[in-house]
Structure formats: C-alpha cells, structure tokens
C-alpha cells in the first residue's frame, strides 16, 4: 500500500513537472526582425515574462537589444539551416517583423512553416503582401500601419474614445453614451434589439469601469463599452 502511494505521488510529481516544463516552453517566442515593430513587440513580451529570441541580420540592432532580450542573434533567417541551428523549430510561437523586404518576409515565413512552428505571426505592409502570406499558410497576419490608420480614422470622425475591430467584422468600442441608451435600464431601452449592439461595460466620472447588466441605468455623460457588428457599432455611436 505504501509503495502504491509512493508511486502515485511520484507520477503526480512527474506530471506536474512535465506540465510546468510545457508551460515554460510555451512562453518562448522568436522575433525575427528587430526594427521598430519587432523591437517594440519583443520588449513588451519580455515585460510580460516571456523568453524572447531576437534575430536580425543587422549586427547594430542585435547589439542594441541584446541586453534587453533573453537571447539575440545576428543571423540570416532566410536560410532554413540557420533557423534550425538557432532551434527555432522547437518554439511554439514566432513573429516575422520584417515588412519592407517582402521577399525576405515570404522566405522566412515559409521556413517557419516548413519547420512546423505552430503559431506564426507576420507583419505585412500591404493587403497584397498579407494575402500572399495568408496563402502560404501563415496563421496570423498583422497590418500595423493599416490597422492603426483605420482605428484613428474612427476616433477622428466620430464620438468614439477607442475602437478595436476583429477579423470577423466585429468591433469593441468605448464611447460616450448616446441619449437612446440613457435614463432607463438597458433591458428596457432595447439597445440590443433596436440597434444590434450590446453594452458590456459602463464608467461614470470618478468611478472605475463595471460590467453592465439588463438592470443597469446609463446616465448622460457616462462612458460605455459596446460590442457588435462593425457597421452597427459605428451607427450606434453616431446617434445623438
């Protein structure tokens, strides 16, 4: 009996150790290209506790960020053998931060796919570039300039205080509450059925954000967080 319990504890300990190791492995990411986009991303990932391998062909950039990242290497990532030597095939995530050199971006993305990296993000400088990467099989395409321009356009032209759009034409918006949502409980205002949006959060001046419910009464001047189809959210935030 004692032997059985000892073996059971050992198995549990080994399982916990394996799980902790897996989690540690999952928090490793290779960032290829240490320009403005790649270096900013790499530093933010470091801040969040991830192990970051930074790779760039420019020795000056690698030297600049070597003390800030877990590892940094001067390397030509368009060569699959170089990536193999760096062990990138063992990573669960990789980011291709190179945008201006489209040929290099495509070659590196292809190498990562061939290496079997399960989660690949790649920066694109145009929709055409993004479509090529998507056809290759890259899992996540990032269009930072386009997405930021689109976001700022929404903020400039409307009453939105913040705007985030997702791939499936779904948006999350922070805005000043229009009159149609104020003065009575949200369940009675029928915001969802009439305008196709859902109020998920509310903030009153001097208070923190709180979740909104059907009983929540929004007052004039409150800031609300709204979700829904992009067109519906845009139309709702334009209401007086």
JSON list of C-alpha atoms in Angstrom, two decimals:
[
{"chain": "A", "resi": 1, "resn": "UNK", "atom": "CA", "xyz": [0.00, 0.00, 0.00]},
{"chain": "A", "resi": 2, "resn": "UNK", "atom": "CA", "xyz": [2.80, 2.42, 0.98]},
{"chain": "A", "resi": 3, "resn": "UNK", "atom": "CA", "xyz": [4.63, 1.53, -2.23]},
{"chain": "A", "resi": 4, "resn": "UNK", "atom": "CA", "xyz": [1.48, 2.20, -4.28]},
{"chain": "A", "resi": 5, "resn": "UNK", "atom": "CA", "xyz": [1.03, 5.63, -2.66]},
{"chain": "A", "resi": 6, "resn": "UNK", "atom": "CA", "xyz": [4.70, 6.43, -3.22]},
{"chain": "A", "resi": 7, "resn": "UNK", "atom": "CA", "xyz": [4.41, 5.55, -6.91]},
{"chain": "A", "resi": 8, "resn": "UNK", "atom": "CA", "xyz": [1.22, 7.57, -7.23]},
{"chain": "A", "resi": 9, "resn": "UNK", "atom": "CA", "xyz": [2.89, 10.62, -5.67]},
{"chain": "A", "resi": 10, "resn": "UNK", "atom": "CA", "xyz": [5.86, 10.19, -7.97]},
{"chain": "A", "resi": 11, "resn": "UNK", "atom": "CA", "xyz": [3.60, 10.05, -11.03]},
{"chain": "A", "resi": 12, "resn": "UNK", "atom": "CA", "xyz": [1.77, 13.18, -9.90]},
{"chain": "A", "resi": 13, "resn": "UNK", "atom": "CA", "xyz": [5.07, 14.97, -9.27]},
{"chain": "A", "resi": 14, "resn": "UNK", "atom": "CA", "xyz": [6.39, 13.98, -12.70]},
{"chain": "A", "resi": 15, "resn": "UNK", "atom": "CA", "xyz": [3.12, 15.07, -14.31]},
{"chain": "A", "resi": 16, "resn": "UNK", "atom": "CA", "xyz": [3.32, 18.45, -12.57]},
{"chain": "A", "resi": 17, "resn": "UNK", "atom": "CA", "xyz": [6.96, 18.83, -13.60]},
{"chain": "A", "resi": 18, "resn": "UNK", "atom": "CA", "xyz": [6.11, 17.98, -17.22]},
{"chain": "A", "resi": 19, "resn": "UNK", "atom": "CA", "xyz": [3.21, 20.44, -17.17]},
{"chain": "A", "resi": 20, "resn": "UNK", "atom": "CA", "xyz": [5.39, 23.20, -15.71]},
{"chain": "A", "resi": 21, "resn": "UNK", "atom": "CA", "xyz": [8.03, 22.47, -18.33]},
{"chain": "A", "resi": 22, "resn": "UNK", "atom": "CA", "xyz": [5.40, 22.61, -21.08]},
{"chain": "A", "resi": 23, "resn": "UNK", "atom": "CA", "xyz": [4.13, 25.95, -19.81]},
{"chain": "A", "resi": 24, "resn": "UNK", "atom": "CA", "xyz": [7.68, 27.28, -19.69]},
{"chain": "A", "resi": 25, "resn": "UNK", "atom": "CA", "xyz": [8.25, 26.06, -23.23]},
{"chain": "A", "resi": 26, "resn": "UNK", "atom": "CA", "xyz": [5.02, 27.72, -24.36]},
{"chain": "A", "resi": 27, "resn": "UNK", "atom": "CA", "xyz": [6.35, 31.09, -23.19]},
{"chain": "A", "resi": 28, "resn": "UNK", "atom": "CA", "xyz": [9.19, 31.17, -25.69]},
{"chain": "A", "resi": 29, "resn": "UNK", "atom": "CA", "xyz": [8.90, 33.22, -28.85]},
{"chain": "A", "resi": 30, "resn": "UNK", "atom": "CA", "xyz": [11.27, 34.03, -31.69]},
{"chain": "A", "resi": 31, "resn": "UNK", "atom": "CA", "xyz": [11.01, 37.56, -33.05]},
{"chain": "A", "resi": 32, "resn": "UNK", "atom": "CA", "xyz": [12.66, 37.88, -36.45]},
{"chain": "A", "resi": 33, "resn": "UNK", "atom": "CA", "xyz": [13.39, 41.45, -37.43]},
{"chain": "A", "resi": 34, "resn": "UNK", "atom": "CA", "xyz": [14.26, 43.97, -34.71]},
{"chain": "A", "resi": 35, "resn": "UNK", "atom": "CA", "xyz": [13.10, 47.17, -36.40]},
{"chain": "A", "resi": 36, "resn": "UNK", "atom": "CA", "xyz": [10.58, 49.47, -34.73]},
{"chain": "A", "resi": 37, "resn": "UNK", "atom": "CA", "xyz": [7.75, 46.92, -34.85]},
{"chain": "A", "resi": 38, "resn": "UNK", "atom": "CA", "xyz": [9.80, 43.86, -33.88]},
{"chain": "A", "resi": 39, "resn": "UNK", "atom": "CA", "xyz": [11.78, 45.51, -31.09]},
{"chain": "A", "resi": 40, "resn": "UNK", "atom": "CA", "xyz": [8.66, 47.08, -29.56]},
{"chain": "A", "resi": 41, "resn": "UNK", "atom": "CA", "xyz": [6.89, 43.72, -29.64]},
{"chain": "A", "resi": 42, "resn": "UNK", "atom": "CA", "xyz": [9.92, 41.87, -28.23]},
{"chain": "A", "resi": 43, "resn": "UNK", "atom": "CA", "xyz": [10.28, 44.29, -25.32]},
{"chain": "A", "resi": 44, "resn": "UNK", "atom": "CA", "xyz": [6.58, 44.06, -24.48]},
{"chain": "A", "resi": 45, "resn": "UNK", "atom": "CA", "xyz": [6.76, 40.26, -24.50]},
{"chain": "A", "resi": 46, "resn": "UNK", "atom": "CA", "xyz": [9.78, 40.43, -22.17]},
{"chain": "A", "resi": 47, "resn": "UNK", "atom": "CA", "xyz": [7.81, 42.71, -19.86]},
{"chain": "A", "resi": 48, "resn": "UNK", "atom": "CA", "xyz": [5.09, 40.07, -19.73]},
{"chain": "A", "resi": 49, "resn": "UNK", "atom": "CA", "xyz": [7.54, 37.38, -18.65]},
{"chain": "A", "resi": 50, "resn": "UNK", "atom": "CA", "xyz": [8.18, 35.61, -21.97]},
{"chain": "A", "resi": 51, "resn": "UNK", "atom": "CA", "xyz": [11.57, 34.34, -23.13]},
{"chain": "A", "resi": 52, "resn": "UNK", "atom": "CA", "xyz": [12.39, 36.12, -26.37]},
{"chain": "A", "resi": 53, "resn": "UNK", "atom": "CA", "xyz": [14.91, 35.16, -29.01]},
{"chain": "A", "resi": 54, "resn": "UNK", "atom": "CA", "xyz": [15.54, 38.21, -31.20]},
{"chain": "A", "resi": 55, "resn": "UNK", "atom": "CA", "xyz": [17.01, 37.62, -34.67]},
{"chain": "A", "resi": 56, "resn": "UNK", "atom": "CA", "xyz": [18.19, 40.21, -37.17]},
{"chain": "A", "resi": 57, "resn": "UNK", "atom": "CA", "xyz": [20.76, 40.44, -39.92]},
{"chain": "A", "resi": 58, "resn": "UNK", "atom": "CA", "xyz": [21.88, 43.86, -38.68]},
{"chain": "A", "resi": 59, "resn": "UNK", "atom": "CA", "xyz": [24.58, 43.45, -36.01]},
{"chain": "A", "resi": 60, "resn": "UNK", "atom": "CA", "xyz": [23.97, 47.01, -34.80]},
{"chain": "A", "resi": 61, "resn": "UNK", "atom": "CA", "xyz": [20.33, 46.26, -33.96]},
{"chain": "A", "resi": 62, "resn": "UNK", "atom": "CA", "xyz": [21.18, 42.97, -32.29]},
{"chain": "A", "resi": 63, "resn": "UNK", "atom": "CA", "xyz": [23.81, 44.70, -30.16]},
{"chain": "A", "resi": 64, "resn": "UNK", "atom": "CA", "xyz": [21.31, 47.42, -29.25]},
{"chain": "A", "resi": 65, "resn": "UNK", "atom": "CA", "xyz": [18.72, 44.98, -27.91]},
{"chain": "A", "resi": 66, "resn": "UNK", "atom": "CA", "xyz": [20.95, 42.12, -26.70]},
{"chain": "A", "resi": 67, "resn": "UNK", "atom": "CA", "xyz": [20.79, 43.26, -23.06]},
{"chain": "A", "resi": 68, "resn": "UNK", "atom": "CA", "xyz": [17.00, 43.66, -23.17]},
{"chain": "A", "resi": 69, "resn": "UNK", "atom": "CA", "xyz": [16.10, 40.23, -24.60]},
{"chain": "A", "resi": 70, "resn": "UNK", "atom": "CA", "xyz": [16.65, 36.70, -23.33]},
{"chain": "A", "resi": 71, "resn": "UNK", "atom": "CA", "xyz": [18.76, 35.88, -26.38]},
{"chain": "A", "resi": 72, "resn": "UNK", "atom": "CA", "xyz": [19.71, 37.84, -29.50]},
{"chain": "A", "resi": 73, "resn": "UNK", "atom": "CA", "xyz": [21.47, 36.62, -32.62]},
{"chain": "A", "resi": 74, "resn": "UNK", "atom": "CA", "xyz": [22.85, 38.09, -35.82]},
{"chain": "A", "resi": 75, "resn": "UNK", "atom": "CA", "xyz": [21.59, 35.69, -38.47]},
{"chain": "A", "resi": 76, "resn": "UNK", "atom": "CA", "xyz": [20.14, 35.36, -41.95]},
{"chain": "A", "resi": 77, "resn": "UNK", "atom": "CA", "xyz": [16.69, 33.93, -41.24]},
{"chain": "A", "resi": 78, "resn": "UNK", "atom": "CA", "xyz": [16.03, 33.35, -44.94]},
{"chain": "A", "resi": 79, "resn": "UNK", "atom": "CA", "xyz": [18.36, 30.34, -44.61]},
{"chain": "A", "resi": 80, "resn": "UNK", "atom": "CA", "xyz": [16.40, 27.41, -43.11]},
{"chain": "A", "resi": 81, "resn": "UNK", "atom": "CA", "xyz": [19.60, 25.79, -41.80]},
{"chain": "A", "resi": 82, "resn": "UNK", "atom": "CA", "xyz": [20.38, 28.92, -39.77]},
{"chain": "A", "resi": 83, "resn": "UNK", "atom": "CA", "xyz": [16.94, 28.81, -38.14]},
{"chain": "A", "resi": 84, "resn": "UNK", "atom": "CA", "xyz": [17.45, 25.13, -37.40]},
{"chain": "A", "resi": 85, "resn": "UNK", "atom": "CA", "xyz": [20.80, 25.84, -35.71]},
{"chain": "A", "resi": 86, "resn": "UNK", "atom": "CA", "xyz": [19.13, 28.50, -33.57]},
{"chain": "A", "resi": 87, "resn": "UNK", "atom": "CA", "xyz": [16.50, 25.94, -32.50]},
{"chain": "A", "resi": 88, "resn": "UNK", "atom": "CA", "xyz": [13.56, 27.97, -33.79]},
{"chain": "A", "resi": 89, "resn": "UNK", "atom": "CA", "xyz": [11.78, 24.73, -34.77]},
{"chain": "A", "resi": 90, "resn": "UNK", "atom": "CA", "xyz": [11.41, 24.00, -31.03]},
{"chain": "A", "resi": 91, "resn": "UNK", "atom": "CA", "xyz": [9.49, 27.23, -30.40]},
{"chain": "A", "resi": 92, "resn": "UNK", "atom": "CA", "xyz": [5.70, 27.25, -30.23]},
{"chain": "A", "resi": 93, "resn": "UNK", "atom": "CA", "xyz": [5.49, 30.87, -31.46]},
{"chain": "A", "resi": 94, "resn": "UNK", "atom": "CA", "xyz": [7.38, 33.05, -33.91]},
{"chain": "A", "resi": 95, "resn": "UNK", "atom": "CA", "xyz": [6.87, 36.56, -35.27]},
{"chain": "A", "resi": 96, "resn": "UNK", "atom": "CA", "xyz": [8.19, 37.81, -38.61]},
{"chain": "A", "resi": 97, "resn": "UNK", "atom": "CA", "xyz": [8.60, 41.53, -38.03]},
{"chain": "A", "resi": 98, "resn": "UNK", "atom": "CA", "xyz": [10.16, 42.24, -41.43]},
{"chain": "A", "resi": 99, "resn": "UNK", "atom": "CA", "xyz": [7.81, 44.16, -43.69]},
{"chain": "A", "resi": 100, "resn": "UNK", "atom": "CA", "xyz": [9.76, 46.32, -46.12]},
{"chain": "A", "resi": 101, "resn": "UNK", "atom": "CA", "xyz": [11.65, 43.38, -47.70]},
{"chain": "A", "resi": 102, "resn": "UNK", "atom": "CA", "xyz": [8.70, 41.34, -48.98]},
{"chain": "A", "resi": 103, "resn": "UNK", "atom": "CA", "xyz": [10.88, 38.60, -50.46]},
{"chain": "A", "resi": 104, "resn": "UNK", "atom": "CA", "xyz": [12.64, 38.07, -47.12]},
{"chain": "A", "resi": 105, "resn": "UNK", "atom": "CA", "xyz": [9.30, 38.11, -45.30]},
{"chain": "A", "resi": 106, "resn": "UNK", "atom": "CA", "xyz": [7.93, 35.38, -47.56]},
{"chain": "A", "resi": 107, "resn": "UNK", "atom": "CA", "xyz": [11.09, 33.23, -47.38]},
{"chain": "A", "resi": 108, "resn": "UNK", "atom": "CA", "xyz": [11.29, 33.43, -43.59]},
{"chain": "A", "resi": 109, "resn": "UNK", "atom": "CA", "xyz": [7.58, 32.70, -43.17]},
{"chain": "A", "resi": 110, "resn": "UNK", "atom": "CA", "xyz": [7.94, 29.70, -45.47]},
{"chain": "A", "resi": 111, "resn": "UNK", "atom": "CA", "xyz": [10.94, 28.45, -43.48]},
{"chain": "A", "resi": 112, "resn": "UNK", "atom": "CA", "xyz": [8.98, 28.71, -40.21]},
{"chain": "A", "resi": 113, "resn": "UNK", "atom": "CA", "xyz": [6.07, 26.81, -41.74]},
{"chain": "A", "resi": 114, "resn": "UNK", "atom": "CA", "xyz": [8.41, 24.10, -43.01]},
{"chain": "A", "resi": 115, "resn": "UNK", "atom": "CA", "xyz": [9.94, 23.88, -39.54]},
{"chain": "A", "resi": 116, "resn": "UNK", "atom": "CA", "xyz": [6.50, 23.18, -38.09]},
{"chain": "A", "resi": 117, "resn": "UNK", "atom": "CA", "xyz": [6.25, 26.22, -35.79]},
{"chain": "A", "resi": 118, "resn": "UNK", "atom": "CA", "xyz": [2.58, 26.02, -34.72]},
{"chain": "A", "resi": 119, "resn": "UNK", "atom": "CA", "xyz": [1.87, 29.73, -34.22]},
{"chain": "A", "resi": 120, "resn": "UNK", "atom": "CA", "xyz": [3.30, 32.20, -36.71]},
{"chain": "A", "resi": 121, "resn": "UNK", "atom": "CA", "xyz": [2.56, 35.92, -36.87]},
{"chain": "A", "resi": 122, "resn": "UNK", "atom": "CA", "xyz": [3.86, 38.00, -39.77]},
{"chain": "A", "resi": 123, "resn": "UNK", "atom": "CA", "xyz": [3.86, 41.73, -40.40]},
{"chain": "A", "resi": 124, "resn": "UNK", "atom": "CA", "xyz": [2.56, 42.83, -43.82]},
{"chain": "A", "resi": 125, "resn": "UNK", "atom": "CA", "xyz": [2.98, 46.25, -45.40]},
{"chain": "A", "resi": 126, "resn": "UNK", "atom": "CA", "xyz": [0.00, 45.93, -47.73]},
{"chain": "A", "resi": 127, "resn": "UNK", "atom": "CA", "xyz": [-3.12, 43.85, -48.20]},
{"chain": "A", "resi": 128, "resn": "UNK", "atom": "CA", "xyz": [-1.49, 42.13, -51.19]},
{"chain": "A", "resi": 129, "resn": "UNK", "atom": "CA", "xyz": [1.51, 41.21, -49.05]},
{"chain": "A", "resi": 130, "resn": "UNK", "atom": "CA", "xyz": [-0.87, 39.91, -46.38]},
{"chain": "A", "resi": 131, "resn": "UNK", "atom": "CA", "xyz": [-2.78, 37.82, -48.91]},
{"chain": "A", "resi": 132, "resn": "UNK", "atom": "CA", "xyz": [0.45, 36.16, -50.09]},
{"chain": "A", "resi": 133, "resn": "UNK", "atom": "CA", "xyz": [1.39, 35.30, -46.50]},
{"chain": "A", "resi": 134, "resn": "UNK", "atom": "CA", "xyz": [-2.11, 34.00, -45.86]},
{"chain": "A", "resi": 135, "resn": "UNK", "atom": "CA", "xyz": [-1.93, 31.74, -48.92]},
{"chain": "A", "resi": 136, "resn": "UNK", "atom": "CA", "xyz": [1.39, 30.38, -47.68]},
{"chain": "A", "resi": 137, "resn": "UNK", "atom": "CA", "xyz": [-0.40, 29.29, -44.51]},
{"chain": "A", "resi": 138, "resn": "UNK", "atom": "CA", "xyz": [0.80, 31.92, -42.02]},
{"chain": "A", "resi": 139, "resn": "UNK", "atom": "CA", "xyz": [-1.59, 31.76, -39.06]},
{"chain": "A", "resi": 140, "resn": "UNK", "atom": "CA", "xyz": [-1.84, 35.47, -38.17]},
{"chain": "A", "resi": 141, "resn": "UNK", "atom": "CA", "xyz": [-1.29, 38.48, -40.43]},
{"chain": "A", "resi": 142, "resn": "UNK", "atom": "CA", "xyz": [-0.58, 41.89, -38.88]},
{"chain": "A", "resi": 143, "resn": "UNK", "atom": "CA", "xyz": [-1.10, 45.11, -40.85]},
{"chain": "A", "resi": 144, "resn": "UNK", "atom": "CA", "xyz": [0.03, 47.65, -38.24]},
{"chain": "A", "resi": 145, "resn": "UNK", "atom": "CA", "xyz": [0.00, 50.78, -40.41]},
{"chain": "A", "resi": 146, "resn": "UNK", "atom": "CA", "xyz": [-3.38, 49.99, -41.97]},
{"chain": "A", "resi": 147, "resn": "UNK", "atom": "CA", "xyz": [-4.97, 48.93, -38.68]},
{"chain": "A", "resi": 148, "resn": "UNK", "atom": "CA", "xyz": [-3.71, 51.99, -36.82]},
{"chain": "A", "resi": 149, "resn": "UNK", "atom": "CA", "xyz": [-4.85, 54.30, -39.63]},
{"chain": "A", "resi": 150, "resn": "UNK", "atom": "CA", "xyz": [-8.30, 52.70, -39.62]},
{"chain": "A", "resi": 151, "resn": "UNK", "atom": "CA", "xyz": [-8.53, 52.99, -35.85]},
{"chain": "A", "resi": 152, "resn": "UNK", "atom": "CA", "xyz": [-7.52, 56.65, -35.77]},
{"chain": "A", "resi": 153, "resn": "UNK", "atom": "CA", "xyz": [-9.98, 57.43, -38.58]},
{"chain": "A", "resi": 154, "resn": "UNK", "atom": "CA", "xyz": [-12.80, 56.10, -36.42]},
{"chain": "A", "resi": 155, "resn": "UNK", "atom": "CA", "xyz": [-11.67, 58.21, -33.47]},
{"chain": "A", "resi": 156, "resn": "UNK", "atom": "CA", "xyz": [-11.31, 61.38, -35.55]},
{"chain": "A", "resi": 157, "resn": "UNK", "atom": "CA", "xyz": [-14.65, 61.15, -37.36]},
{"chain": "A", "resi": 158, "resn": "UNK", "atom": "CA", "xyz": [-16.94, 60.12, -34.52]},
{"chain": "A", "resi": 159, "resn": "UNK", "atom": "CA", "xyz": [-17.57, 60.21, -30.80]},
{"chain": "A", "resi": 160, "resn": "UNK", "atom": "CA", "xyz": [-15.58, 57.04, -30.19]},
{"chain": "A", "resi": 161, "resn": "UNK", "atom": "CA", "xyz": [-12.91, 57.17, -27.50]},
{"chain": "A", "resi": 162, "resn": "UNK", "atom": "CA", "xyz": [-11.39, 53.87, -28.59]},
{"chain": "A", "resi": 163, "resn": "UNK", "atom": "CA", "xyz": [-12.02, 51.35, -31.36]},
{"chain": "A", "resi": 164, "resn": "UNK", "atom": "CA", "xyz": [-10.88, 47.75, -31.90]},
{"chain": "A", "resi": 165, "resn": "UNK", "atom": "CA", "xyz": [-12.06, 45.66, -34.86]},
{"chain": "A", "resi": 166, "resn": "UNK", "atom": "CA", "xyz": [-11.69, 41.89, -35.07]},
{"chain": "A", "resi": 167, "resn": "UNK", "atom": "CA", "xyz": [-11.27, 39.69, -38.15]},
{"chain": "A", "resi": 168, "resn": "UNK", "atom": "CA", "xyz": [-14.91, 38.64, -38.35]},
{"chain": "A", "resi": 169, "resn": "UNK", "atom": "CA", "xyz": [-16.27, 42.21, -38.78]},
{"chain": "A", "resi": 170, "resn": "UNK", "atom": "CA", "xyz": [-16.90, 42.52, -35.05]},
{"chain": "A", "resi": 171, "resn": "UNK", "atom": "CA", "xyz": [-15.89, 45.61, -33.08]},
{"chain": "A", "resi": 172, "resn": "UNK", "atom": "CA", "xyz": [-15.38, 46.72, -29.49]},
{"chain": "A", "resi": 173, "resn": "UNK", "atom": "CA", "xyz": [-15.84, 50.44, -28.88]},
{"chain": "A", "resi": 174, "resn": "UNK", "atom": "CA", "xyz": [-15.56, 52.86, -25.97]},
{"chain": "A", "resi": 175, "resn": "UNK", "atom": "CA", "xyz": [-17.83, 55.87, -26.43]},
{"chain": "A", "resi": 176, "resn": "UNK", "atom": "CA", "xyz": [-19.92, 58.50, -24.65]},
{"chain": "A", "resi": 177, "resn": "UNK", "atom": "CA", "xyz": [-23.42, 57.06, -24.20]},
{"chain": "A", "resi": 178, "resn": "UNK", "atom": "CA", "xyz": [-25.96, 58.37, -26.75]},
{"chain": "A", "resi": 179, "resn": "UNK", "atom": "CA", "xyz": [-29.31, 59.57, -25.45]},
{"chain": "A", "resi": 180, "resn": "UNK", "atom": "CA", "xyz": [-31.16, 56.42, -26.61]},
{"chain": "A", "resi": 181, "resn": "UNK", "atom": "CA", "xyz": [-29.23, 54.38, -24.02]},
{"chain": "A", "resi": 182, "resn": "UNK", "atom": "CA", "xyz": [-29.72, 56.71, -21.05]},
{"chain": "A", "resi": 183, "resn": "UNK", "atom": "CA", "xyz": [-32.33, 57.31, -18.37]},
{"chain": "A", "resi": 184, "resn": "UNK", "atom": "CA", "xyz": [-33.73, 53.77, -18.02]},
{"chain": "A", "resi": 185, "resn": "UNK", "atom": "CA", "xyz": [-32.48, 50.21, -17.50]},
{"chain": "A", "resi": 186, "resn": "UNK", "atom": "CA", "xyz": [-30.66, 48.77, -20.51]},
{"chain": "A", "resi": 187, "resn": "UNK", "atom": "CA", "xyz": [-33.15, 45.91, -20.64]},
{"chain": "A", "resi": 188, "resn": "UNK", "atom": "CA", "xyz": [-35.95, 48.42, -21.21]},
{"chain": "A", "resi": 189, "resn": "UNK", "atom": "CA", "xyz": [-34.06, 50.62, -23.68]},
{"chain": "A", "resi": 190, "resn": "UNK", "atom": "CA", "xyz": [-33.88, 47.63, -26.08]},
{"chain": "A", "resi": 191, "resn": "UNK", "atom": "CA", "xyz": [-30.47, 48.74, -27.35]},
{"chain": "A", "resi": 192, "resn": "UNK", "atom": "CA", "xyz": [-29.60, 45.21, -28.48]},
{"chain": "A", "resi": 193, "resn": "UNK", "atom": "CA", "xyz": [-32.81, 44.52, -30.40]},
{"chain": "A", "resi": 194, "resn": "UNK", "atom": "CA", "xyz": [-33.14, 48.02, -31.91]},
{"chain": "A", "resi": 195, "resn": "UNK", "atom": "CA", "xyz": [-29.52, 48.78, -32.77]},
{"chain": "A", "resi": 196, "resn": "UNK", "atom": "CA", "xyz": [-27.82, 45.36, -32.86]},
{"chain": "A", "resi": 197, "resn": "UNK", "atom": "CA", "xyz": [-25.21, 46.20, -30.21]},
{"chain": "A", "resi": 198, "resn": "UNK", "atom": "CA", "xyz": [-24.57, 45.10, -26.64]},
{"chain": "A", "resi": 199, "resn": "UNK", "atom": "CA", "xyz": [-23.45, 47.39, -23.82]},
{"chain": "A", "resi": 200, "resn": "UNK", "atom": "CA", "xyz": [-20.94, 45.36, -21.79]},
{"chain": "A", "resi": 201, "resn": "UNK", "atom": "CA", "xyz": [-19.37, 47.96, -19.53]},
{"chain": "A", "resi": 202, "resn": "UNK", "atom": "CA", "xyz": [-20.04, 51.39, -18.03]},
{"chain": "A", "resi": 203, "resn": "UNK", "atom": "CA", "xyz": [-17.91, 54.08, -16.41]},
{"chain": "A", "resi": 204, "resn": "UNK", "atom": "CA", "xyz": [-19.16, 57.08, -14.53]},
{"chain": "A", "resi": 205, "resn": "UNK", "atom": "CA", "xyz": [-16.94, 60.13, -13.90]},
{"chain": "A", "resi": 206, "resn": "UNK", "atom": "CA", "xyz": [-14.62, 59.43, -10.98]},
{"chain": "A", "resi": 207, "resn": "UNK", "atom": "CA", "xyz": [-15.51, 55.71, -10.87]},
{"chain": "A", "resi": 208, "resn": "UNK", "atom": "CA", "xyz": [-14.00, 52.52, -12.31]},
{"chain": "A", "resi": 209, "resn": "UNK", "atom": "CA", "xyz": [-15.47, 50.52, -15.18]},
{"chain": "A", "resi": 210, "resn": "UNK", "atom": "CA", "xyz": [-18.09, 47.99, -14.13]},
{"chain": "A", "resi": 211, "resn": "UNK", "atom": "CA", "xyz": [-19.99, 45.29, -16.01]},
{"chain": "A", "resi": 212, "resn": "UNK", "atom": "CA", "xyz": [-23.35, 46.34, -17.43]},
{"chain": "A", "resi": 213, "resn": "UNK", "atom": "CA", "xyz": [-26.48, 44.25, -16.85]},
{"chain": "A", "resi": 214, "resn": "UNK", "atom": "CA", "xyz": [-30.10, 44.49, -18.01]},
{"chain": "A", "resi": 215, "resn": "UNK", "atom": "CA", "xyz": [-30.82, 46.45, -14.80]},
{"chain": "A", "resi": 216, "resn": "UNK", "atom": "CA", "xyz": [-28.02, 48.98, -15.31]},
{"chain": "A", "resi": 217, "resn": "UNK", "atom": "CA", "xyz": [-29.25, 52.55, -15.82]},
{"chain": "A", "resi": 218, "resn": "UNK", "atom": "CA", "xyz": [-26.89, 54.61, -18.01]},
{"chain": "A", "resi": 219, "resn": "UNK", "atom": "CA", "xyz": [-26.82, 58.32, -17.24]},
{"chain": "A", "resi": 220, "resn": "UNK", "atom": "CA", "xyz": [-26.00, 61.23, -19.53]},
{"chain": "A", "resi": 221, "resn": "UNK", "atom": "CA", "xyz": [-22.21, 61.68, -19.72]},
{"chain": "A", "resi": 222, "resn": "UNK", "atom": "CA", "xyz": [-21.43, 58.05, -18.85]},
{"chain": "A", "resi": 223, "resn": "UNK", "atom": "CA", "xyz": [-18.81, 56.26, -20.91]},
{"chain": "A", "resi": 224, "resn": "UNK", "atom": "CA", "xyz": [-19.87, 52.83, -22.16]},
{"chain": "A", "resi": 225, "resn": "UNK", "atom": "CA", "xyz": [-18.16, 49.88, -23.84]},
{"chain": "A", "resi": 226, "resn": "UNK", "atom": "CA", "xyz": [-20.21, 48.50, -26.73]},
{"chain": "A", "resi": 227, "resn": "UNK", "atom": "CA", "xyz": [-19.76, 45.39, -28.90]},
{"chain": "A", "resi": 228, "resn": "UNK", "atom": "CA", "xyz": [-21.39, 44.24, -32.11]},
{"chain": "A", "resi": 229, "resn": "UNK", "atom": "CA", "xyz": [-21.00, 44.14, -35.87]},
{"chain": "A", "resi": 230, "resn": "UNK", "atom": "CA", "xyz": [-18.75, 46.97, -37.01]},
{"chain": "A", "resi": 231, "resn": "UNK", "atom": "CA", "xyz": [-21.45, 48.77, -39.03]},
{"chain": "A", "resi": 232, "resn": "UNK", "atom": "CA", "xyz": [-23.94, 48.54, -36.18]},
{"chain": "A", "resi": 233, "resn": "UNK", "atom": "CA", "xyz": [-21.45, 49.87, -33.66]},
{"chain": "A", "resi": 234, "resn": "UNK", "atom": "CA", "xyz": [-20.47, 52.74, -35.97]},
{"chain": "A", "resi": 235, "resn": "UNK", "atom": "CA", "xyz": [-24.11, 53.72, -36.48]},
{"chain": "A", "resi": 236, "resn": "UNK", "atom": "CA", "xyz": [-24.88, 53.49, -32.74]},
{"chain": "A", "resi": 237, "resn": "UNK", "atom": "CA", "xyz": [-22.01, 55.79, -31.75]},
{"chain": "A", "resi": 238, "resn": "UNK", "atom": "CA", "xyz": [-23.22, 58.43, -34.21]},
{"chain": "A", "resi": 239, "resn": "UNK", "atom": "CA", "xyz": [-26.62, 58.69, -32.50]},
{"chain": "A", "resi": 240, "resn": "UNK", "atom": "CA", "xyz": [-27.21, 61.97, -30.60]}
]
